[in-house]
Amino acid sequence: MSKHIFVTGGVVSSLGKGLTSASIGMLLEKRGLSVRMQKLDPYINVDPGTMSPYQHGEVYVLDDGSETDLDLGHYERFTGSPLTRDCNYTTGQIYQAVINKERRGEFLGQTVQVIPHITNEIKGVIAKLGGPSVDVVITEIGGTVGDIESQPFLEAIRQFALDIGKENCLYIHLTLVPYLKAAGELKTKPTQHSVGQLRQIGIQPDILICRTERALSRDERAKIALFCNIPIEAVIEERDKEFSVYEVPMSLVEHGLDELIVRKLQLKAGPPDLASWRELLHRLRNPEYEITIAVVGKYSEHRDAYKSIYEALDHGGIANNAQVRIQRVHSEAVEREGPERLLSGVDGVLVPGGFGERGIEGKVDAVRFARQRGIPFLGICLGMQCAVIEFARNVIGLQGANSTEFDKDNPHPVICLLDEQKTITDKGGTMRLGAQPARLVPGSRTALCYDTLEISERHRHRYEFNNAYRQQFAAHGMQVSATSPDGKLVEVVEIPGHPWFVAVQFHPEFKSQPTDPHPLFEGFVGAAVARHLSRSERQTKAEPADATERKKPKPFEHPTRS
Ligand code: GLN
């Protein structure tokens, strides 16, 4: 039988429960255990797909096409645990399932209630992840203890231990221990209250992980332990990490978390093999180059809106011995101030995905700037569509070219609705979603990056390149370098005459890991490093640097995913 770990959060939101859960998953895997990971979100939307990035941050897409919480991105970057739509449930989905059962008459005349019907449904989705080949299921409960919305989930995980035996379950609670400058002290009271709330509903946490900006003294840990009714060794400090999120697992190991979990759940685990993770941190701490990449989007003020893209850029940096400084540029600022002022000093420009017309002209102008100045460019989904619009207008001369998403009646609809989308009216879960195969054109820059001709990448869009214009684009120097296997859908375009200009209809950022960087991010950051070097050489009036001479680290020996 699988063992279950439940991760809850208290005091405030945004404590990094996702990162902590992912780190626990990674540490258990590194001890040879097989782990499945899951997030239960208390909001009523069926999935985050219909939510604005301002509300929710990035929507993370899985191979199976499910649109999920961004914490699943942490799970995939830290672990090799396979993720499917069973790994993210919301209150909306739980209620939808229960109501559907009621309509089918499955409750045989009963009054349908939160307890037991909703809680049974929740327990069912938790149990579903377990199985004979799974040692540990880690279930993260979204929200903060004390929220009305999360109560059914907390009640369900309380009952879960009754069903399968307390010895098979572990409750880990993540809290904040704030430092009050005026008092010059760390304050443990919010943690005491938060644990008090958990205990009121019948959950006694086994382990407390305390987020803090300063080290917890033994006395402070002893005080928390006493008031929260747990042994002192189960009060684990998690200090803020300014340098990299990939440090979190190591600091948890230093404080004995993995050992404690293994002991408390009586897991048959080996010692942790952290060599590749140590090497990763070593590379992160010792970059040879520092480059700047501008990410030009319309949600650039929101830290989490392009989360996986920022992470994948870091991974591209790791592969190239470079620290990537990300300059978040608002596309509407490009419209107001022009690209020259905002993008002149950067080594690469990335235009990410998005929806709706706002800020589009700024993105198109950023593409033009990168194309004309020979700045390495990576366009992703909407970013690819902007690259196509820009090329149509400014190179082919198709005035007013646009996507029908922004201008239905434009004279040159170079981006138009996918055929399969034309009759769809519902917004939720109806895009072209999830992993789709693509065939690369031999000899293209894209094929060189991937080093293979068959790929599979994740999609999330309704519009596509309009095939009626393919010939004109090719004749003017923008090549199609990947299509769907039947050749009908354009998946990648590139400009062979440019130092590095690749734009993709899919989302490569969802398949990048720190120890297995995505080839396109590796290639893009590599080109940005080359530009950076040749610019600094020019400034010192020496010979231009030869990009191929650069020292690049060897690939990792133990990628967590093949
Ligand atoms: N809005 C565009 C479409 O639906 C691009 C989507 C995206 O960037 N994810 O096709």
XYZ file of C-alpha atoms and ligand atoms in Angstrom:
572
model
C 0.000 0.000 0.000
C 1.197 3.538 -0.783
C 1.968 5.915 2.056
C 0.480 9.408 1.945
C 1.991 12.772 2.764
C -0.310 15.786 3.048
C 1.148 19.272 2.789
C -0.914 22.158 4.157
C -0.088 25.827 4.588
C -0.846 28.370 7.257
C -0.487 32.019 8.292
C -0.253 33.524 4.793
C -0.519 32.399 1.180
C 2.445 32.346 -1.231
C 4.700 30.574 1.271
C 6.050 28.275 -1.397
C 4.058 25.149 -0.572
C 4.456 23.993 -4.160
C 8.229 24.339 -4.060
C 8.416 22.636 -0.679
C 6.201 19.752 -1.858
C 8.267 19.432 -5.045
C 11.457 19.410 -2.961
C 10.079 16.656 -0.724
C 9.129 14.640 -3.816
C 12.585 15.107 -5.276
C 14.345 14.101 -2.035
C 12.281 10.929 -1.732
C 12.992 10.037 -5.363
C 16.685 10.586 -4.762
C 16.390 8.012 -1.994
C 15.106 5.497 -4.513
C 11.382 5.789 -3.762
C 8.647 6.054 -6.351
C 6.558 9.156 -5.802
C 3.328 10.582 -7.242
C 2.401 14.212 -6.719
C -0.932 15.962 -6.606
C -2.401 19.396 -5.877
C -5.942 19.993 -4.629
C -7.130 23.548 -5.236
C -10.055 24.979 -3.274
C -11.378 27.386 -5.942
C -14.577 26.698 -7.859
C -13.244 27.031 -11.418
C -13.069 23.581 -12.969
C -9.456 24.338 -13.884
C -7.290 27.484 -14.023
C -7.588 27.582 -17.835
C -10.224 30.302 -17.787
C -8.483 32.455 -15.168
C -6.461 35.566 -15.916
C -2.732 35.290 -15.230
C -3.215 38.298 -12.950
C -5.424 36.126 -10.740
C -3.599 32.893 -10.938
C -0.224 33.220 -12.626
C 0.705 30.838 -15.396
C -1.551 28.009 -16.524
C 0.644 24.923 -16.668
C -0.202 22.397 -19.400
C 0.486 18.663 -19.129
C 1.085 16.127 -21.883
C -2.502 14.904 -21.610
C -3.795 18.415 -22.307
C -4.987 19.255 -18.824
C -4.625 22.906 -17.838
C -3.295 22.930 -14.304
C -1.924 24.949 -11.436
C 1.593 26.296 -11.810
C 2.773 24.248 -8.840
C 2.653 21.234 -11.146
C 5.442 22.969 -13.029
C 7.558 22.789 -9.865
C 6.683 19.098 -9.529
C 7.867 18.397 -13.087
C 11.022 20.466 -12.743
C 12.049 18.823 -9.459
C 10.881 15.235 -9.932
C 10.427 12.567 -12.559
C 6.955 11.762 -11.218
C 4.494 11.318 -14.116
C 1.760 13.975 -14.073
C -1.718 13.542 -15.518
C -5.088 15.194 -15.052
C -5.450 13.127 -11.867
C -2.743 15.279 -10.319
C -4.760 18.491 -10.027
C -8.324 18.712 -8.754
C -10.341 21.791 -7.861
C -13.481 22.226 -5.769
C -15.233 22.848 -9.102
C -14.245 19.428 -10.456
C -15.135 17.651 -7.217
C -18.605 19.209 -7.121
C -19.103 18.612 -10.836
C -18.355 14.904 -10.346
C -20.678 14.623 -7.347
C -23.498 16.472 -9.097
C -23.110 14.268 -12.189
C -23.393 11.178 -9.965
C -26.496 12.634 -8.328
C -28.083 13.242 -11.746
C -27.351 9.647 -12.713
C -29.171 8.561 -9.551
C -26.079 6.998 -8.006
C -26.884 8.198 -4.489
C -30.095 6.158 -4.321
C -32.374 8.696 -2.726
C -29.900 10.100 -0.194
C -29.509 13.779 0.609
C -26.200 14.730 -1.004
C -23.952 16.588 1.468
C -20.440 17.948 1.935
C -19.814 15.174 4.461
C -19.737 12.386 3.332
C -20.326 12.862 -0.404
C -17.917 15.686 -1.228
C -15.305 14.388 1.223
C -15.651 10.849 -0.204
C -15.091 12.202 -3.692
C -11.948 14.004 -2.454
C -10.674 10.864 -0.712
C -11.302 8.974 -3.942
C -9.080 11.267 -6.008
C -6.325 11.033 -3.385
C -6.493 7.235 -3.235
C -6.514 7.006 -7.053
C -2.887 8.156 -7.198
C -1.686 5.337 -4.975
C -0.985 1.811 -6.169
C 1.318 -1.185 -5.816
C 4.212 0.504 -7.614
C 3.887 3.825 -5.758
C 5.745 4.225 -2.458
C 4.512 7.693 -1.557
C 1.709 9.983 -2.727
C 2.284 13.647 -1.882
C -0.908 15.706 -1.833
C -0.604 19.458 -1.511
C -3.711 21.297 -0.319
C -3.984 24.737 -1.921
C -5.005 27.797 0.079
C -4.379 28.553 3.720
C -5.703 26.773 6.794
C -8.700 28.717 8.059
C -10.091 29.503 4.584
C -13.738 28.473 4.256
C -13.001 26.972 0.831
C -10.348 24.534 2.004
C -12.384 22.980 4.822
C -13.792 20.011 2.872
C -10.267 19.149 1.706
C -8.878 19.305 5.251
C -11.771 17.230 6.527
C -11.124 14.668 3.780
C -7.424 14.337 4.609
C -8.302 14.013 8.294
C -10.632 11.120 7.470
C -8.046 9.607 5.139
C -5.779 8.689 8.056
C -8.722 6.991 9.779
C -9.370 4.949 6.637
C -5.827 3.748 5.937
C -4.229 4.017 9.391
C -2.374 6.928 10.948
C 0.947 5.099 10.542
C 0.533 5.344 6.770
C -0.066 9.103 6.679
C 2.054 12.113 7.449
C 0.825 15.678 7.854
C 3.331 18.384 7.043
C 2.333 21.960 7.757
C 4.178 24.914 6.249
C 4.016 28.151 8.210
C 5.624 31.537 8.445
C 7.774 32.661 11.356
C 8.042 36.391 10.699
C 10.862 38.591 11.963
C 9.638 41.785 13.603
C 12.238 44.487 13.192
C 10.822 46.686 15.937
C 10.994 43.842 18.461
C 14.198 42.412 17.004
C 12.663 38.914 17.236
C 11.210 36.074 15.289
C 7.545 35.628 16.189
C 6.134 32.132 16.718
C 2.554 33.105 17.618
C 1.134 33.008 14.051
C 2.472 29.449 13.757
C 0.897 28.473 17.072
C -2.462 29.865 15.917
C -2.263 28.194 12.548
C -1.489 24.802 14.095
C -4.262 25.479 16.623
C -6.714 25.823 13.721
C -5.541 22.557 12.220
C -5.885 20.759 15.553
C -9.409 22.137 15.956
C -10.460 20.196 12.886
C -8.675 17.116 14.126
C -5.358 17.252 12.312
C -2.230 17.149 14.447
C 0.696 17.992 12.141
C 3.632 15.579 12.355
C 6.168 17.984 10.914
C 6.243 21.759 10.815
C 8.265 23.505 8.155
C 8.860 27.098 9.170
C 9.535 29.680 6.485
C 11.732 32.340 7.970
C 14.158 35.024 6.899
C 16.488 34.335 9.854
C 17.777 31.135 11.406
C 15.563 29.685 14.156
C 17.409 29.252 17.449
C 17.048 26.023 19.400
C 14.941 27.922 21.940
C 12.576 29.151 19.267
C 12.225 25.656 17.843
C 11.620 24.289 21.347
C 8.893 26.872 21.935
C 7.155 26.048 18.650
C 7.456 22.330 19.424
C 5.910 22.722 22.863
C 2.991 24.909 21.764
C 2.300 22.866 18.664
C 2.584 19.484 20.366
C 5.367 18.004 18.254
C 8.930 16.855 18.987
C 11.624 19.476 18.488
C 13.325 17.552 15.665
C 10.082 17.855 13.695
C 10.355 21.661 13.634
C 12.238 22.229 10.403
C 13.578 25.588 9.350
C 13.203 26.696 5.725
C 15.142 29.926 5.263
C 14.347 32.305 2.380
C 16.500 31.544 -0.644
C 17.591 34.647 -2.474
C 19.852 32.824 -4.861
C 17.832 30.004 -6.422
C 14.766 27.904 -5.719
C 16.895 24.856 -6.499
C 18.626 25.367 -3.142
C 15.462 24.520 -1.208
C 15.859 20.704 -1.229
C 19.443 20.920 -0.010
C 18.544 23.099 2.939
C 15.722 20.705 3.859
C 18.238 17.845 3.809
C 20.552 19.829 6.075
C 17.713 20.112 8.564
C 17.015 16.391 8.369
C 13.583 16.504 6.706
C 14.020 13.524 4.365
C 15.401 11.378 7.181
C 12.480 12.306 9.404
C 9.892 11.455 6.722
C 11.534 8.113 5.971
C 11.619 7.245 9.659
C 8.099 8.371 10.492
C 6.542 6.555 7.538
C 8.867 3.568 7.918
C 9.833 3.713 4.267
C 12.414 1.352 2.831
C 14.705 3.981 1.397
C 18.378 4.221 0.557
C 20.637 7.189 1.304
C 19.901 10.240 -0.871
C 21.916 10.421 -4.097
C 22.254 14.161 -4.519
C 25.329 14.292 -6.786
C 23.536 15.685 -9.845
C 21.664 18.242 -7.745
C 24.931 19.363 -6.116
C 26.470 19.725 -9.557
C 23.475 21.781 -10.655
C 23.929 24.173 -7.727
C 27.655 24.362 -8.367
C 26.989 25.420 -11.955
C 24.377 27.937 -10.882
C 26.786 29.490 -8.413
C 29.746 29.646 -10.777
C 28.607 31.102 -14.098
C 31.223 32.364 -16.544
C 28.974 34.810 -18.333
C 26.135 37.067 -17.424
C 23.608 37.920 -20.088
C 20.307 39.794 -20.245
C 17.182 38.477 -21.916
C 14.133 40.699 -22.350
C 10.798 38.938 -21.937
C 8.249 41.180 -23.635
C 4.775 40.319 -22.402
C 1.652 42.004 -21.207
C 1.677 40.456 -17.744
C 5.311 41.325 -17.058
C 4.534 42.941 -13.692
C 3.155 39.634 -12.396
C 5.943 37.409 -11.022
C 4.227 34.144 -11.833
C 2.617 34.867 -15.204
C 5.576 33.485 -17.187
C 6.964 31.241 -14.440
C 8.024 28.275 -16.591
C 9.605 30.571 -19.172
C 11.751 32.268 -16.534
C 12.745 28.853 -15.175
C 13.521 27.458 -18.641
C 15.729 30.507 -19.352
C 17.644 29.707 -16.168
C 18.010 26.122 -17.382
C 19.311 27.409 -20.735
C 21.796 29.452 -18.681
C 22.930 26.381 -16.746
C 23.561 24.590 -20.051
C 25.706 27.505 -21.259
C 27.594 28.411 -18.075
C 25.678 31.666 -17.998
C 23.649 33.556 -15.479
C 20.546 34.857 -17.210
C 19.280 38.222 -16.017
C 15.663 38.561 -17.007
C 14.440 41.983 -17.979
C 10.657 41.982 -17.779
C 9.436 44.431 -20.404
C 5.792 45.385 -20.654
C 4.605 45.248 -24.260
C 2.490 48.353 -23.739
C 5.625 50.179 -22.587
C 7.206 49.204 -25.921
C 4.172 50.774 -27.625
C 4.608 53.991 -25.641
C 8.361 54.341 -25.535
C 9.571 52.352 -28.539
C 11.840 49.290 -28.528
C 15.093 51.229 -28.867
C 14.942 52.592 -25.325
C 13.795 49.352 -23.711
C 15.631 46.682 -25.691
C 18.904 48.195 -26.903
C 21.177 46.655 -24.299
C 19.751 43.135 -24.216
C 21.363 39.939 -25.525
C 18.120 38.204 -26.473
C 14.411 38.925 -26.859
C 11.670 36.462 -25.964
C 8.006 37.091 -26.700
C 5.833 34.667 -24.711
C 2.301 33.360 -25.186
C -0.876 35.258 -24.453
C -4.436 36.055 -25.415
C -6.280 39.179 -26.542
C -5.326 42.329 -28.363
C -3.855 44.461 -25.595
C -0.130 45.027 -26.028
C 0.065 43.195 -29.358
C 1.576 46.071 -31.328
C 4.345 46.399 -28.715
C 5.171 42.717 -29.117
C 5.197 43.018 -32.909
C 7.541 45.997 -32.610
C 9.825 44.083 -30.239
C 10.037 41.293 -32.854
C 10.875 43.826 -35.559
C 13.635 45.286 -33.405
C 15.152 41.853 -32.702
C 14.904 40.813 -36.361
C 16.426 43.991 -37.754
C 19.205 44.252 -35.141
C 20.192 40.586 -35.327
C 19.301 40.029 -31.661
C 18.603 36.351 -30.816
C 14.838 35.887 -30.723
C 12.578 33.172 -29.389
C 8.829 33.485 -29.960
C 6.469 31.212 -28.064
C 2.866 30.602 -29.163
C 1.432 34.138 -29.371
C 5.079 35.235 -29.669
C 5.374 33.060 -32.787
C 2.165 34.512 -34.177
C 3.527 38.048 -33.581
C 6.728 37.091 -35.422
C 4.649 35.927 -38.398
C 2.554 39.132 -38.367
C 5.685 41.291 -38.168
C 7.370 39.469 -41.058
C 4.223 39.702 -43.182
C 3.903 43.431 -42.639
C 7.504 44.583 -42.726
C 9.311 42.080 -44.964
C 6.693 40.717 -47.359
C 4.877 44.053 -47.437
C 1.389 42.757 -46.587
C 0.020 45.925 -45.066
C -2.403 45.465 -42.202
C -1.554 41.741 -41.858
C -2.820 40.419 -38.556
C -4.315 37.498 -36.685
C -8.081 37.129 -36.917
C -7.988 36.976 -33.107
C -7.284 40.730 -33.076
C -8.810 41.904 -36.336
C -11.441 39.611 -37.856
C -11.626 41.400 -41.197
C -7.966 42.214 -41.750
C -6.794 42.111 -45.398
C -4.054 39.510 -44.756
C -5.069 37.008 -42.060
C -1.647 35.358 -41.760
C -2.794 33.825 -38.448
C -6.314 32.399 -38.399
C -8.527 30.066 -36.435
C -7.719 26.342 -36.495
C -10.401 24.436 -38.456
C -11.277 22.325 -35.421
C -11.928 25.546 -33.460
C -14.453 27.114 -35.827
C -17.585 25.661 -34.247
C -16.462 25.762 -30.599
C -18.236 28.191 -28.275
C -17.257 27.014 -24.762
C -14.084 28.621 -23.446
C -12.976 26.065 -20.831
C -10.691 23.226 -21.949
C -11.508 23.634 -25.649
C -8.225 24.820 -27.172
C -5.717 22.679 -29.027
C -4.192 21.311 -25.855
C -1.411 19.019 -24.755
C 1.376 17.007 -26.360
C 1.324 16.723 -30.141
C 3.976 15.213 -32.387
C 5.836 17.354 -34.912
C 8.285 16.652 -37.699
C 11.338 18.873 -38.100
C 12.919 19.947 -41.379
C 16.396 18.385 -41.694
C 19.223 20.921 -41.572
C 17.081 23.637 -39.972
C 18.371 25.459 -36.894
C 15.502 23.917 -34.979
C 16.526 20.393 -36.009
C 20.130 21.150 -35.047
C 18.999 22.255 -31.590
C 16.877 19.171 -30.991
C 19.331 16.797 -32.650
C 16.378 14.702 -33.832
C 13.619 15.054 -36.412
C 10.655 13.762 -34.401
C 9.522 15.746 -31.393
C 6.526 16.042 -29.114
C 5.623 19.373 -27.521
C 2.720 20.790 -25.546
C 0.180 23.144 -27.065
C -2.385 25.645 -25.835
C -3.876 27.794 -28.576
C -6.806 28.305 -30.943
C -5.100 30.061 -33.858
C -2.462 28.894 -36.326
C -0.275 29.946 -39.229
C -2.428 30.408 -42.361
C -1.133 27.939 -44.949
C -2.266 30.160 -47.843
C 0.778 32.338 -47.104
C 3.469 29.631 -46.737
C 5.026 30.206 -50.176
C 5.299 33.952 -49.722
C 7.013 33.571 -46.368
C 9.506 31.064 -47.760
C 10.230 33.272 -50.763
C 11.058 36.190 -48.443
C 13.290 34.244 -46.022
C 11.095 32.906 -43.246
C 11.205 29.106 -43.319
C 8.848 26.609 -41.850
C 11.133 24.315 -39.844
C 8.536 22.016 -38.271
C 5.003 20.929 -39.025
C 2.485 18.451 -37.673
C 3.277 14.953 -39.059
C 0.650 15.383 -41.822
C 2.346 18.644 -42.833
C -0.828 20.652 -42.313
C -0.060 22.702 -39.196
C 2.984 24.954 -39.001
C 4.716 24.358 -35.668
C 7.988 26.293 -36.009
C 9.258 29.102 -38.223
C 12.786 30.457 -38.396
C 14.830 33.012 -40.340
C 17.975 31.300 -41.649
C 19.703 34.613 -42.435
C 19.425 35.861 -38.853
C 21.920 34.968 -36.057
C 19.160 33.088 -34.135
C 15.482 33.624 -34.856
C 13.135 30.750 -33.976
C 9.424 30.981 -33.210
C 7.328 28.041 -32.053
C 3.581 27.492 -31.888
C 3.964 25.215 -28.847
C 5.263 25.739 -25.308
C 8.792 24.332 -24.900
C 9.042 25.889 -21.420
C 6.787 23.138 -20.045
C 9.350 20.468 -20.850
C 12.512 21.963 -19.423
C 14.212 20.748 -16.273
C 17.243 22.216 -14.501
C 19.193 18.990 -15.024
C 17.780 18.474 -18.532
C 17.437 21.925 -20.142
C 15.154 22.208 -23.162
C 17.167 22.257 -26.418
C 15.516 25.430 -27.728
C 16.240 27.340 -24.519
C 19.773 25.967 -24.571
C 20.182 27.143 -28.182
C 18.577 30.540 -27.578
C 20.625 31.334 -24.477
C 23.739 30.031 -26.265
C 23.102 32.509 -29.092
C 22.563 35.295 -26.555
C 25.909 34.442 -24.903
C 27.594 34.530 -28.302
C 26.113 37.953 -28.995
C 27.123 39.169 -25.549
C 30.701 37.999 -26.091
C 31.044 39.465 -29.546
C 29.654 42.776 -28.300
C 32.055 42.963 -25.375
C 34.956 42.000 -27.655
C 33.943 44.754 -30.034
C 33.876 47.184 -27.165
C 37.433 46.255 -26.234
C 38.284 46.529 -29.957
C 39.652 42.992 -30.100
C 38.762 40.338 -32.643
C 35.112 39.249 -32.494
C 34.682 36.286 -30.191
C 34.128 32.928 -31.773
C 30.946 31.577 -30.249
C 31.998 28.011 -30.915
C 35.091 28.455 -28.745
C 33.000 29.083 -25.677
C 33.344 26.714 -22.791
C 30.086 24.837 -22.373
C 29.556 22.390 -19.537
C 28.966 18.701 -20.214
C 25.343 17.533 -20.077
C 24.262 16.224 -16.690
C 25.047 12.605 -16.087
C 21.806 11.775 -14.347
C 18.955 13.616 -15.993
C 15.834 12.919 -13.980
C 13.801 12.488 -17.151
C 14.985 10.959 -20.401
N -4.017 33.614 -28.449
C -3.287 32.724 -29.302
C -4.120 31.524 -29.734
O -5.097 31.192 -29.093
C -1.999 32.266 -28.649
C -2.209 31.415 -27.434
C -0.990 31.293 -26.571
O -0.041 32.056 -26.694
N -0.982 30.353 -25.652
O -3.801 30.889 -30.694
